Amino acid sequence: MALQLDDGTPVATPSLVVDEAVLDRNLADVARTAAAAGLALRPHVKTHKSLEIARRQRAVGATGITVATLGEAEVFAGAGFDDVFVAYPLWLDGVRARRLVALAERARMRVGVGSLDGARQLLAGVGARPGLSALIEVDSGHHRSGVAPEHAGEVAAALADGGVAVAGVFTFPGHSYAPDGGPAAAADESAALSAAAQALAAAGVDAPVRSGGSTPSLASSDPGTLTEVRPGVYALGDAQQWELGATAPERIALTVLATVVARYPDRLVTDAGSKVLGADRPAWATGFGRLLDHPEARIVALSEHHSTVVGVDAPAGSTLRVVPNHVCNAVNLVDALVVVRAGGGVTTWPVDARGRNQ
Amino acid sequence: MALQLDDGTPVATPSLVVDEAVLDRNLADVARTAAAAGLALRPHVKTHKSLEIARRQRAVGATGITVATLGEAEVFAGAGFDDVFVAYPLWLDGVRARRLVALAERARMRVGVGSLDGARQLLAGVGARPGLSALIEVDSGHHRSGVAPEHAGEVAAALADGGVAVAGVFTFPGHSYAPDGGPAAAADESAALSAAAQALAAAGVDAPVRSGGSTPSLASSDPGTLTEVRPGVYALGDAQQWELGATAPERIALTVLATVVARYPDRLVTDAGSKVLGADRPAWATGFGRLLDHPEARIVALSEHHSTVVGVDAPAGSTLRVVPNHVCNAVNLVDALVVVRAGGGVTTWPVDARGRNQ
């Protein structure tokens, strides 16, 4: 199957290809589920870095967006997204502080604060601003960033004493990324956010938002505690979600179109390597990605421009659809996504915020 | 230490920072060693994707360059590099064939052929061209692409019978990427290239080039068999090379400048995550990268915008120099390198071939 753009240009390999129909179904389904549970949906756009996809998320009901960096915030706020949460413990000195001030003049900005140090730096570097509020990050078991729930009150109080608006608390239950980890991580998430909200109340800080959510834990999110969820990967899907059971293969909207460049008796070699798939490989993964149309196959080795595939045969020169392990890192490796439209035809969408790490 | 560009702009974090003095020393030393051994040096520019660095490699004696993709070849040939080896088993159909034909009109092009299928496709898609020659890829123990040495003759003969110039044989001894793997991989490389060259001679194909070389095996390259080496990482160094003992830390020319965004009792969190370091983590690595100035520290977890560091303390807001595990993938994540010049001052160099996967 030779994939061609509408103008007749053949799609070269390796390319990241999005199935619009699957994407739109994913966006609509999660929006519907969140609405039914009474949860605000604030998708993490670091997954796709695409204005087009974010607009579709907004169209089906997202109340705002989540980003990881000021650079991503600038791209999306610059395109009219007016409610942006930087769910990251930013260190707000110098240029970063000035960039946040400028952002808060054009969009309603929320920023993460993950420590007392971070709160003091926000106060020193930025201070109280109209349009700016803080969410206190709590550690719900992933042990990356955030304070213990019982310490959330003192961080919030430090900000509030300095006049900075505190909107609530948030966590990323990243320990959901383990086999059968979703429900337990969601329970931890609920407990941590609940305890943190109580700590804020005890410190005299009245703040309504309790924000959580990761794609593997999403189905188990506790609407009795959470007020909002911030999933990202659900839009496109990836092999991690497939292997965790969080996404069925027919819900995977993004694959890497790859050419079989060589066929040996025991293996195939394709041109989709780590420079287009990313090199993520959690310990529990069965390989460096999967083949969407050959679930029995395994990618047993990965170089920058080679993936070594066993368990399937295909002629040299044929194409395969490879599912990256971690779609967020794969998208960040290309300037544009090839999009197979639901109504027919093939177009491209830019990866507007590619490389905006700062 | 606040790093600033010459125009006074502070260098934001995370940024990839190159130490020009270390880089130039690496380039000169390997060029000198190769020359002393009588080996042609054809550096793999996929490591840095930088015209500036490739020009420096040429200035100290590189006889040509190695690339992995036609896209990289187009960037470098377009900038005047006139001897380019695509060390990859290209599948030369359609647009790819036409691109190679166009390249061969402006530069002396060598391409890899890793199977009889690939040879037949080259004959069908491109055929004999002035300025184009093929190198037969042999598997020396990495078991990725390439034919067994004893089959190199039939692949070469198929090409030669079709009028395509065969320049020789090549291999990538990638199994050198293991603790103490360099010398054994270099011995395998020598044996495989020698056997392949004999197979070509037996098939009546007279071809002088025997090309090998990876950075970990470089010091053990056999000048009795090899005619040329193609190391890449040696220019910049990385944590893999450091941990393999192939590069001393003072020879590491590229680090990621990162900010400590949060400090907890048991760990630091920096803003250098997998979207700037890459996610490579071989089984034998001690973590997801290293800290150049704190060899005792370990990066125990990596998210897209967080690295979790233990074994060192530093204040929140301070900066650390993080060494990526695999520099080739790190460089490909940014549009420009920040360069601390040997003579003082700080500038930037573009990553000219970033993202050129096709």
XYZ file of C-alpha atoms in Angstrom:
716
model
C 0.000 0.000 0.000
C 1.601 3.222 -1.144
C 0.330 6.048 1.017
C 0.154 9.348 -0.853
C -0.637 12.891 0.163
C -3.542 14.558 -1.623
C -1.107 16.228 -4.018
C 0.230 12.842 -5.093
C 3.476 12.990 -3.108
C 4.269 9.532 -1.763
C 4.615 9.393 2.026
C 8.259 8.609 2.738
C 9.281 6.213 5.487
C 9.713 6.470 8.354
C 6.754 8.821 8.934
C 4.355 9.260 11.825
C 0.841 8.608 10.540
C -2.340 9.541 12.409
C -5.696 7.888 11.736
C -8.121 10.803 12.088
C -11.170 8.612 12.705
C -9.499 6.798 15.597
C -8.152 10.057 17.015
C -11.552 11.744 16.976
C -13.199 8.724 18.563
C -10.612 8.725 21.362
C -11.126 12.447 21.977
C -14.912 12.156 22.031
C -15.037 9.074 24.229
C -12.794 10.443 26.962
C -14.586 13.794 26.884
C -17.918 12.012 27.293
C -16.660 9.826 30.137
C -15.162 12.794 31.977
C -18.346 14.812 31.574
C -20.467 11.922 32.800
C -18.301 11.697 35.920
C -18.489 15.445 36.489
C -14.751 15.834 35.938
C -13.238 18.753 34.076
C -11.001 17.532 31.254
C -7.714 19.385 30.791
C -5.724 17.277 28.304
C -1.950 17.250 28.425
C -0.897 18.520 25.011
C 2.746 17.472 25.420
C 1.600 14.193 23.877
C 0.810 15.686 20.484
C 2.170 19.275 20.596
C -0.388 20.009 17.876
C -2.692 23.037 17.746
C -5.061 21.115 15.482
C -5.465 18.249 17.951
C -5.782 20.629 20.905
C -8.533 22.530 19.089
C -10.390 19.265 18.623
C -9.984 18.497 22.324
C -11.424 21.911 23.121
C -14.265 21.414 20.656
C -15.434 18.259 22.423
C -15.348 19.836 25.847
C -11.862 20.317 27.273
C -12.009 23.161 29.803
C -8.370 24.105 29.286
C -5.061 22.503 28.425
C -2.071 21.181 30.309
C 1.529 21.734 29.198
C 4.926 20.840 30.641
C 7.026 23.860 29.710
C 6.777 27.606 29.249
C 7.751 27.057 25.609
C 4.727 24.852 25.059
C 2.565 27.395 26.896
C 3.803 30.144 24.564
C 2.920 28.151 21.449
C -0.604 27.350 22.636
C -1.369 30.692 24.291
C -0.075 32.382 21.160
C -2.711 30.466 19.199
C -5.559 31.536 21.452
C -5.669 28.896 24.153
C -6.579 31.064 27.117
C -6.541 28.607 30.032
C -3.188 26.881 30.375
C -1.806 24.829 33.259
C 1.956 24.287 33.356
C 1.827 21.085 35.400
C 5.489 21.282 36.287
C 7.473 22.605 39.262
C 8.932 25.542 37.340
C 11.942 27.313 38.810
C 10.905 30.895 38.199
C 14.034 32.977 38.060
C 15.243 35.523 35.517
C 13.985 34.975 31.999
C 11.588 32.218 33.056
C 9.862 34.573 35.476
C 9.525 37.252 32.815
C 8.124 34.746 30.322
C 5.482 33.633 32.816
C 4.519 37.232 33.528
C 4.075 37.823 29.798
C 2.001 34.653 29.457
C -0.265 35.673 32.344
C -1.048 38.856 30.458
C -2.581 36.934 27.579
C -3.999 33.748 29.158
C -5.289 32.447 32.439
C -2.149 30.698 33.655
C -1.802 28.069 36.318
C 1.610 26.849 37.380
C 2.732 23.926 39.476
C 4.619 24.442 42.731
C 6.312 21.311 44.020
C 8.267 22.482 47.054
C 8.588 25.282 49.584
C 11.711 26.401 47.694
C 9.643 26.624 44.534
C 6.959 28.657 46.305
C 9.530 31.121 47.624
C 11.071 31.463 44.168
C 7.676 32.110 42.605
C 7.068 34.816 45.200
C 10.494 36.353 44.633
C 10.569 36.038 40.855
C 6.981 36.653 39.855
C 4.765 37.454 42.832
C 1.020 37.953 42.704
C -0.311 38.599 39.224
C -3.815 38.855 37.826
C -4.393 35.803 35.674
C -1.874 33.673 37.560
C -2.621 30.978 40.079
C -0.665 28.127 41.608
C -1.467 24.472 42.131
C 0.471 22.645 44.811
C 2.017 19.424 43.521
C 1.729 16.441 45.812
C 3.490 13.102 45.548
C 0.883 10.363 45.341
C 3.350 7.500 45.056
C 5.328 8.126 41.883
C 8.101 9.747 43.959
C 9.182 12.155 41.278
C 8.245 15.717 42.207
C 5.748 17.166 44.658
C 5.492 17.372 48.428
C 3.924 14.836 50.740
C 0.196 15.599 51.034
C 0.529 16.655 54.678
C 3.026 19.347 53.653
C 0.826 20.847 50.939
C -0.730 23.264 53.452
C 2.498 25.020 54.343
C 3.443 25.493 50.674
C -0.012 26.857 49.908
C 0.070 29.140 52.945
C 3.446 30.567 51.928
C 2.015 31.487 48.542
C -1.257 32.794 49.907
C 0.564 34.888 52.519
C 2.472 36.478 49.640
C -0.735 37.231 47.798
C -0.414 34.531 45.123
C -3.710 32.893 44.241
C -3.761 29.185 45.075
C -6.205 27.260 42.920
C -5.773 23.846 44.489
C -3.641 20.725 44.424
C -2.486 18.343 41.719
C -0.626 15.090 41.323
C 0.629 12.799 38.587
C 0.045 9.170 39.524
C 2.880 7.989 37.300
C 3.155 4.686 39.120
C 0.097 3.732 37.074
C 2.646 2.819 34.391
C 3.055 -0.740 35.629
C 1.157 -3.922 34.850
C -2.237 -3.655 36.584
C -0.998 -0.413 38.145
C -3.935 1.783 37.140
C -6.514 1.088 39.862
C -3.999 1.172 42.734
C -2.424 4.371 41.444
C -5.871 5.941 41.103
C -6.632 5.025 44.721
C -3.328 6.583 45.817
C -4.125 9.638 43.742
C -7.503 10.073 45.395
C -6.085 9.616 48.884
C -3.210 12.039 48.269
C -5.384 14.754 46.743
C -7.939 14.388 49.502
C -5.295 14.643 52.221
C -3.652 17.580 50.486
C -6.957 19.415 50.139
C -7.545 18.905 53.865
C -4.055 20.226 54.585
C -4.829 23.358 52.564
C -8.111 23.842 54.414
C -6.339 23.386 57.752
C -3.842 26.050 56.682
C -6.693 28.383 55.890
C -6.320 28.181 52.115
C -9.622 27.794 50.311
C -8.863 26.196 46.925
C -11.267 24.048 44.954
C -9.160 22.262 42.318
C -8.073 18.656 42.844
C -6.390 17.679 39.597
C -5.082 14.256 38.674
C -5.180 11.753 35.926
C -2.878 9.718 33.764
C -4.048 7.597 30.857
C -3.535 4.204 32.584
C -5.329 5.344 35.742
C -8.044 7.324 33.965
C -10.721 4.646 34.036
C -10.304 4.373 37.804
C -10.274 8.116 38.582
C -12.283 8.910 41.718
C -14.881 11.581 40.918
C -15.654 11.777 44.636
C -12.297 13.475 45.163
C -10.964 14.712 41.833
C -12.381 17.776 40.119
C -10.309 17.477 36.947
C -8.213 15.022 34.941
C -5.193 15.657 32.727
C -4.609 12.611 30.510
C -2.384 13.006 27.467
C -1.624 9.750 25.698
C -5.304 8.772 25.343
C -5.525 10.910 22.202
C -3.053 8.870 20.174
C -2.324 5.691 22.133
C 0.954 3.823 22.145
C 2.495 0.413 22.786
C 2.917 1.093 26.511
C -0.834 1.666 26.857
C -1.524 -1.379 24.698
C 0.693 -3.601 26.826
C -0.733 -2.140 30.050
C -4.231 -2.914 28.809
C -5.174 0.761 28.986
C -5.702 1.086 25.223
C -7.006 -1.552 22.827
C -5.004 -1.792 19.606
C -7.961 -0.541 17.566
C -7.767 2.668 19.635
C -4.178 3.374 18.636
C -4.345 6.422 16.381
C -0.645 6.912 15.622
C 1.780 4.519 13.986
C 5.138 4.882 12.317
C 5.032 3.784 8.707
C 8.252 1.838 8.176
C 9.878 0.047 5.251
C 11.349 -3.437 5.584
C 14.857 -2.616 4.380
C 16.230 -6.126 4.811
C 14.858 -9.601 5.405
C 17.022 -12.309 6.953
C 16.053 -15.888 7.831
C 15.492 -15.052 11.500
C 14.463 -11.397 11.417
C 13.317 -8.339 9.545
C 14.998 -4.950 9.716
C 12.912 -1.798 9.264
C 13.910 1.833 8.906
C 12.012 2.903 12.046
C 14.689 3.305 14.707
C 15.058 5.268 17.899
C 15.310 8.578 16.029
C 11.655 8.245 15.051
C 10.206 5.846 17.652
C 12.102 7.157 20.664
C 14.146 4.805 22.839
C 11.712 4.348 25.731
C 11.568 0.795 26.973
C 10.093 0.172 30.415
C 11.237 -3.034 32.100
C 7.821 -4.627 31.677
C 7.561 -3.910 27.945
C 7.944 -6.851 25.577
C 10.112 -4.868 23.186
C 10.904 -1.463 21.706
C 7.433 -0.991 20.245
C 4.856 -3.226 18.587
C 3.499 -3.871 15.107
C -0.146 -2.850 14.934
C -1.063 -5.462 12.338
C 1.101 -8.252 13.770
C 0.530 -8.479 17.518
C 2.571 -11.669 17.609
C 5.726 -9.886 16.395
C 8.334 -8.365 18.698
C 10.875 -5.580 18.198
C 13.903 -7.110 19.881
C 16.515 -4.458 19.129
C 16.593 -0.814 18.196
C 19.284 1.373 16.689
C 18.911 4.934 15.519
C 17.620 3.915 12.094
C 16.962 0.198 12.449
C 14.413 -1.866 14.322
C 14.980 -5.604 14.418
C 11.708 -7.509 14.247
C 11.049 -11.185 14.911
C 7.884 -13.250 14.846
C 6.562 -12.037 11.508
C 7.605 -12.320 7.895
C 7.218 -9.681 5.207
C 8.961 -8.999 1.919
C 11.834 -6.556 1.705
C 10.462 -3.262 0.482
C 7.039 -3.742 2.071
C 5.745 -1.410 4.763
C 4.734 -2.111 8.346
C 2.901 0.001 10.933
C 5.021 0.305 14.063
C 3.494 1.497 17.335
C 6.027 3.460 19.409
C 6.341 2.545 23.064
C 5.882 6.158 24.146
C 4.047 8.361 21.695
C 4.951 11.665 23.409
C 8.616 11.157 22.641
C 7.968 9.908 19.100
C 5.889 12.957 18.143
C 8.620 15.247 19.446
C 11.034 13.770 16.883
C 9.230 14.979 13.774
C 8.142 18.318 12.334
C 4.824 17.077 10.984
C 2.295 14.285 11.322
C 0.826 12.605 8.260
C -2.933 12.381 8.739
C -5.178 9.840 7.036
C -8.503 11.672 7.058
C -11.694 9.980 8.131
C -13.401 11.140 4.962
C -10.597 10.060 2.657
C -7.368 11.661 1.587
C -4.098 12.299 3.348
C -2.776 15.584 4.717
C -0.182 16.785 7.228
C -0.410 18.669 10.509
C 2.595 20.464 11.981
C 3.979 19.462 15.374
C 3.736 23.075 16.464
C 5.501 22.766 19.808
C 8.190 20.258 18.825
C 11.366 20.745 20.796
C 9.939 23.413 23.101
C 11.795 22.073 26.132
C 12.567 25.396 27.751
C 27.344 30.067 37.031
C 25.059 31.845 34.625
C 26.067 30.927 31.101
C 25.398 33.738 28.626
C 25.672 34.043 24.873
C 27.972 36.752 23.559
C 24.995 39.063 23.125
C 24.163 38.770 26.821
C 21.227 36.379 26.425
C 21.228 33.901 29.292
C 21.402 30.275 28.186
C 18.077 28.701 29.141
C 17.853 25.211 30.564
C 17.759 22.535 29.413
C 20.301 23.256 26.651
C 22.943 21.134 24.967
C 26.314 22.752 25.566
C 29.484 21.873 23.661
C 32.960 22.590 24.990
C 34.847 23.592 21.855
C 38.290 22.886 23.299
C 37.357 19.334 24.226
C 35.647 18.773 20.885
C 38.661 19.951 18.900
C 40.998 17.823 20.971
C 38.829 14.751 20.350
C 38.753 15.429 16.613
C 42.504 15.954 16.385
C 43.438 12.968 18.511
C 41.353 10.449 16.589
C 42.488 11.895 13.266
C 46.114 11.555 14.372
C 45.629 7.987 15.606
C 43.875 6.924 12.403
C 46.577 8.497 10.261
C 49.315 6.820 12.276
C 47.633 3.461 11.712
C 47.222 4.137 8.012
C 43.435 4.098 8.287
C 41.208 6.476 6.389
C 38.886 8.337 8.764
C 35.291 8.770 7.600
C 33.410 10.076 10.667
C 29.748 9.276 11.111
C 28.059 12.667 11.219
C 24.741 11.319 12.533
C 26.258 11.931 15.959
C 26.334 15.707 15.619
C 24.369 16.484 12.406
C 26.392 19.699 12.311
C 28.073 21.172 9.248
C 30.444 23.111 11.485
C 31.660 19.988 13.270
C 31.920 18.027 10.018
C 34.035 20.819 8.513
C 36.371 20.562 11.482
C 36.581 16.804 11.000
C 37.488 17.384 7.362
C 40.028 20.033 8.297
C 41.964 17.610 10.485
C 42.019 14.891 7.862
C 38.708 13.082 7.383
C 38.665 11.644 3.865
C 34.882 11.765 3.622
C 31.847 11.470 5.819
C 29.408 8.762 6.809
C 25.650 9.336 7.119
C 22.674 7.110 7.911
C 19.967 8.539 5.674
C 19.488 10.192 2.301
C 18.175 13.232 4.169
C 21.448 13.606 6.022
C 23.343 13.083 2.757
C 21.339 15.878 1.126
C 22.164 18.321 3.926
C 25.883 17.599 3.840
C 26.244 17.232 0.072
C 24.288 20.452 -0.290
C 26.947 22.150 1.819
C 29.812 20.908 -0.299
C 30.745 17.562 1.231
C 31.621 15.640 -1.907
C 32.401 12.153 -0.593
C 29.479 10.681 1.317
C 28.867 7.110 2.437
C 25.300 6.188 3.390
C 26.252 3.302 5.686
C 22.766 1.878 5.658
C 20.987 -0.840 3.680
C 18.786 1.615 1.766
C 15.718 0.251 0.023
C 16.009 2.144 -3.248
C 12.559 2.359 -4.743
C 10.595 5.313 -6.107
C 11.468 8.644 -4.572
C 14.442 7.218 -2.670
C 16.013 6.000 -5.908
C 15.530 9.385 -7.548
C 17.026 11.173 -4.558
C 20.121 8.974 -4.689
C 20.505 9.606 -8.408
C 20.366 13.358 -7.757
C 22.906 13.046 -4.950
C 25.300 11.075 -7.160
C 25.266 13.971 -9.601
C 26.752 16.327 -7.020
C 28.890 14.110 -4.780
C 30.804 10.864 -4.837
C 28.196 8.636 -3.213
C 28.676 5.263 -1.609
C 25.690 3.290 -0.387
C 25.375 0.216 1.774
C 23.872 -2.990 0.431
C 22.936 -5.482 3.121
C 21.211 -8.299 1.266
C 20.716 -9.827 -2.154
C 17.219 -8.276 -2.173
C 18.793 -4.898 -1.582
C 21.276 -5.425 -4.407
C 18.499 -6.345 -6.824
C 16.502 -3.298 -5.775
C 19.500 -1.025 -6.296
C 19.931 -2.498 -9.766
C 16.241 -2.097 -10.579
C 15.748 1.323 -8.996
C 19.024 3.084 -9.677
C 21.410 0.949 -11.705
C 24.951 1.903 -12.624
C 25.698 5.596 -12.227
C 28.891 7.594 -12.430
C 29.734 8.758 -8.929
C 27.889 5.881 -7.266
C 29.416 2.816 -5.696
C 28.213 0.149 -3.300
C 29.718 -1.346 -0.183
C 28.483 -4.757 0.876
C 27.396 -4.830 4.506
C 28.507 -7.858 6.500
C 27.353 -8.963 9.916
C 30.371 -9.158 12.217
C 28.434 -10.236 15.311
C 25.985 -7.428 16.042
C 23.253 -9.367 14.180
C 21.430 -6.307 12.955
C 21.830 -5.884 9.202
C 24.304 -7.264 6.717
C 25.007 -10.670 5.217
C 27.282 -13.358 6.613
C 30.814 -12.728 5.320
C 30.759 -15.845 3.142
C 27.698 -14.498 1.297
C 29.247 -11.106 0.530
C 30.648 -12.402 -2.753
C 27.291 -13.262 -4.277
C 25.822 -9.872 -3.368
C 28.861 -8.114 -4.828
C 28.750 -10.246 -7.963
C 25.078 -9.456 -8.514
C 25.875 -5.756 -8.432
C 29.008 -6.033 -10.524
C 27.190 -8.131 -13.101
C 24.670 -5.310 -13.383
C 27.439 -2.785 -13.883
C 27.265 -1.189 -10.435
C 30.657 -0.270 -9.013
C 31.495 -2.206 -5.849
C 33.955 -0.359 -3.654
C 34.330 -2.954 -0.911
C 32.804 -4.255 2.286
C 31.743 -2.692 5.561
C 30.465 -3.670 8.976
C 29.308 -2.044 12.185
C 30.648 -3.956 15.187
C 27.827 -2.740 17.406
C 28.372 -5.544 19.901
C 31.260 -3.374 21.089
C 28.589 -1.608 23.170
C 28.982 -3.937 26.123
C 31.312 -3.898 29.118
C 34.785 -4.803 27.845
C 33.195 -5.477 24.457
C 35.531 -3.324 22.368
C 38.521 -5.626 21.769
C 36.428 -8.724 21.054
C 34.150 -6.801 18.692
C 37.195 -5.377 16.907
C 38.557 -8.910 16.462
C 35.204 -10.050 15.051
C 35.157 -7.013 12.793
C 38.591 -7.813 11.410
C 37.724 -11.465 10.852
C 34.420 -10.646 9.155
C 35.866 -7.991 6.860
C 38.768 -10.229 5.951
C 36.474 -13.154 5.132
C 34.138 -10.901 3.178
C 36.999 -9.431 1.167
C 38.127 -12.954 0.315
C 34.577 -13.833 -0.718
C 34.521 -10.838 -3.059
C 37.867 -11.819 -4.552
C 36.636 -15.386 -5.024
C 33.604 -14.009 -6.826
C 35.864 -12.022 -9.115
C 35.059 -8.634 -7.616
C 38.114 -6.485 -7.052
C 37.242 -3.958 -4.341
C 39.717 -2.348 -1.970
C 37.648 -0.840 0.845
C 37.277 -2.654 4.178
C 35.409 -0.221 6.405
C 34.627 -0.659 10.074
C 34.809 1.153 13.311
C 32.669 2.108 16.242
C 33.829 4.374 19.043
C 34.145 1.607 21.692
C 36.103 -0.666 19.328
C 38.156 2.094 17.731
C 41.253 1.677 19.870
C 41.379 -2.006 18.909
C 40.768 -1.556 15.167
C 42.986 -3.875 13.115
C 44.945 -1.838 10.563
C 46.127 -5.093 9.041
C 42.625 -5.674 7.688
C 40.679 -2.409 7.827
C 41.309 0.386 5.369
C 38.942 2.892 6.967
C 37.080 3.615 10.217
C 33.723 5.346 10.759
C 33.433 6.354 14.413
C 30.808 8.920 15.346
C 30.428 9.407 19.077
C 34.145 10.090 19.642
C 33.587 13.734 18.675
C 31.289 14.550 21.576
C 31.384 11.594 23.976
C 28.527 10.408 26.138
C 27.723 8.471 29.286
C 27.658 5.141 27.456
C 31.247 5.667 26.335
C 32.213 6.856 29.810
C 30.705 3.772 31.441
C 32.253 1.480 28.819
C 35.640 3.034 29.514
C 35.921 4.178 25.884
C 35.913 7.879 26.795
C 37.353 9.512 29.891
C 35.038 12.082 31.470
C 37.424 14.910 30.616
C 36.940 13.950 26.955
C 33.172 14.465 27.075
C 32.502 17.550 24.978
C 28.710 17.741 25.244
C 26.571 18.091 28.338
C 23.015 19.159 28.988
C 22.845 22.204 31.219
C 19.987 21.520 33.628
C 18.354 23.384 36.480
C 17.586 21.727 39.811
C 13.869 22.478 39.900
C 13.205 20.736 43.206
C 15.252 19.328 46.072
C 13.808 16.661 48.347
C 15.491 14.906 51.272
C 16.362 11.837 49.192
C 16.704 13.255 45.672
C 17.041 16.166 43.299
C 14.815 16.756 40.295
C 16.227 18.531 37.235
C 14.566 19.830 34.088
C 16.623 17.572 31.791
C 14.274 14.740 30.866
C 13.978 12.301 28.009
C 12.894 15.037 25.588
C 16.398 16.493 25.752
C 18.573 13.581 26.937
C 16.854 10.842 24.947
C 15.572 7.712 26.662
C 18.403 5.310 25.813
C 19.335 3.074 28.683
C 21.313 -0.069 27.934
C 20.994 -2.849 30.486
C 24.564 -2.340 31.688
C 24.203 1.427 32.239
C 24.060 2.635 35.825
C 21.280 5.081 35.058
C 19.715 7.397 32.480
C 22.814 9.533 32.090
C 25.543 10.841 34.384
C 26.534 14.123 35.994
C 29.892 15.258 34.645
C 30.921 17.011 37.841
C 29.496 14.425 40.225
C 30.567 10.955 39.121
C 29.136 9.513 42.326
C 25.601 10.636 41.467
C 23.081 8.507 39.607
C 20.031 9.382 37.503
C 17.573 6.796 38.739
C 14.451 7.857 36.864
C 13.606 9.854 33.776
C 10.387 11.467 32.599
C 9.977 13.731 29.610
C 10.975 16.840 31.551
C 12.328 15.461 34.826
C 15.423 13.536 35.796
C 15.542 12.176 39.311
C 19.066 12.316 40.730
C 20.453 10.662 43.853
C 23.894 10.644 45.413
C 24.548 14.367 45.234
C 23.118 17.462 46.846
C 22.675 20.861 45.245
C 20.442 23.847 45.934
C 17.182 24.293 44.094
C 17.772 26.721 41.269
C 21.395 25.684 40.728
C 22.592 24.125 37.478
C 24.155 20.747 36.797
C 25.903 19.330 33.726
C 24.176 16.128 32.658
C 25.862 13.720 30.256
C 23.311 11.945 28.033
C 23.629 8.190 27.706
C 23.565 8.410 23.905
C 24.650 11.705 22.445
C 23.389 10.973 18.902
C 19.808 10.872 20.099
C 20.224 13.908 22.376
C 21.580 16.127 19.598
C 18.663 15.145 17.368
C 16.243 16.634 19.918
C 17.399 20.231 19.613
C 17.673 22.798 16.851
C 20.954 24.281 18.038
C 23.969 23.537 20.185
C 25.308 26.140 22.608
C 29.082 26.299 22.171
C 31.520 27.490 24.817
C 34.417 28.633 22.685
C 37.975 27.676 23.483
C 39.028 31.293 23.249
C 36.196 32.615 25.406
C 32.638 33.538 24.678
C 29.560 31.508 23.919
C 27.851 31.016 20.567
C 25.418 28.584 18.926
C 25.710 26.146 16.041
C 22.637 24.813 14.261
C 21.908 21.081 14.224
C 21.647 21.234 10.451
C 20.393 17.701 9.841
C 18.113 17.356 12.848
C 15.176 15.119 12.141
C 16.376 14.051 8.689
C 15.192 10.465 9.145
C 14.052 9.857 5.603
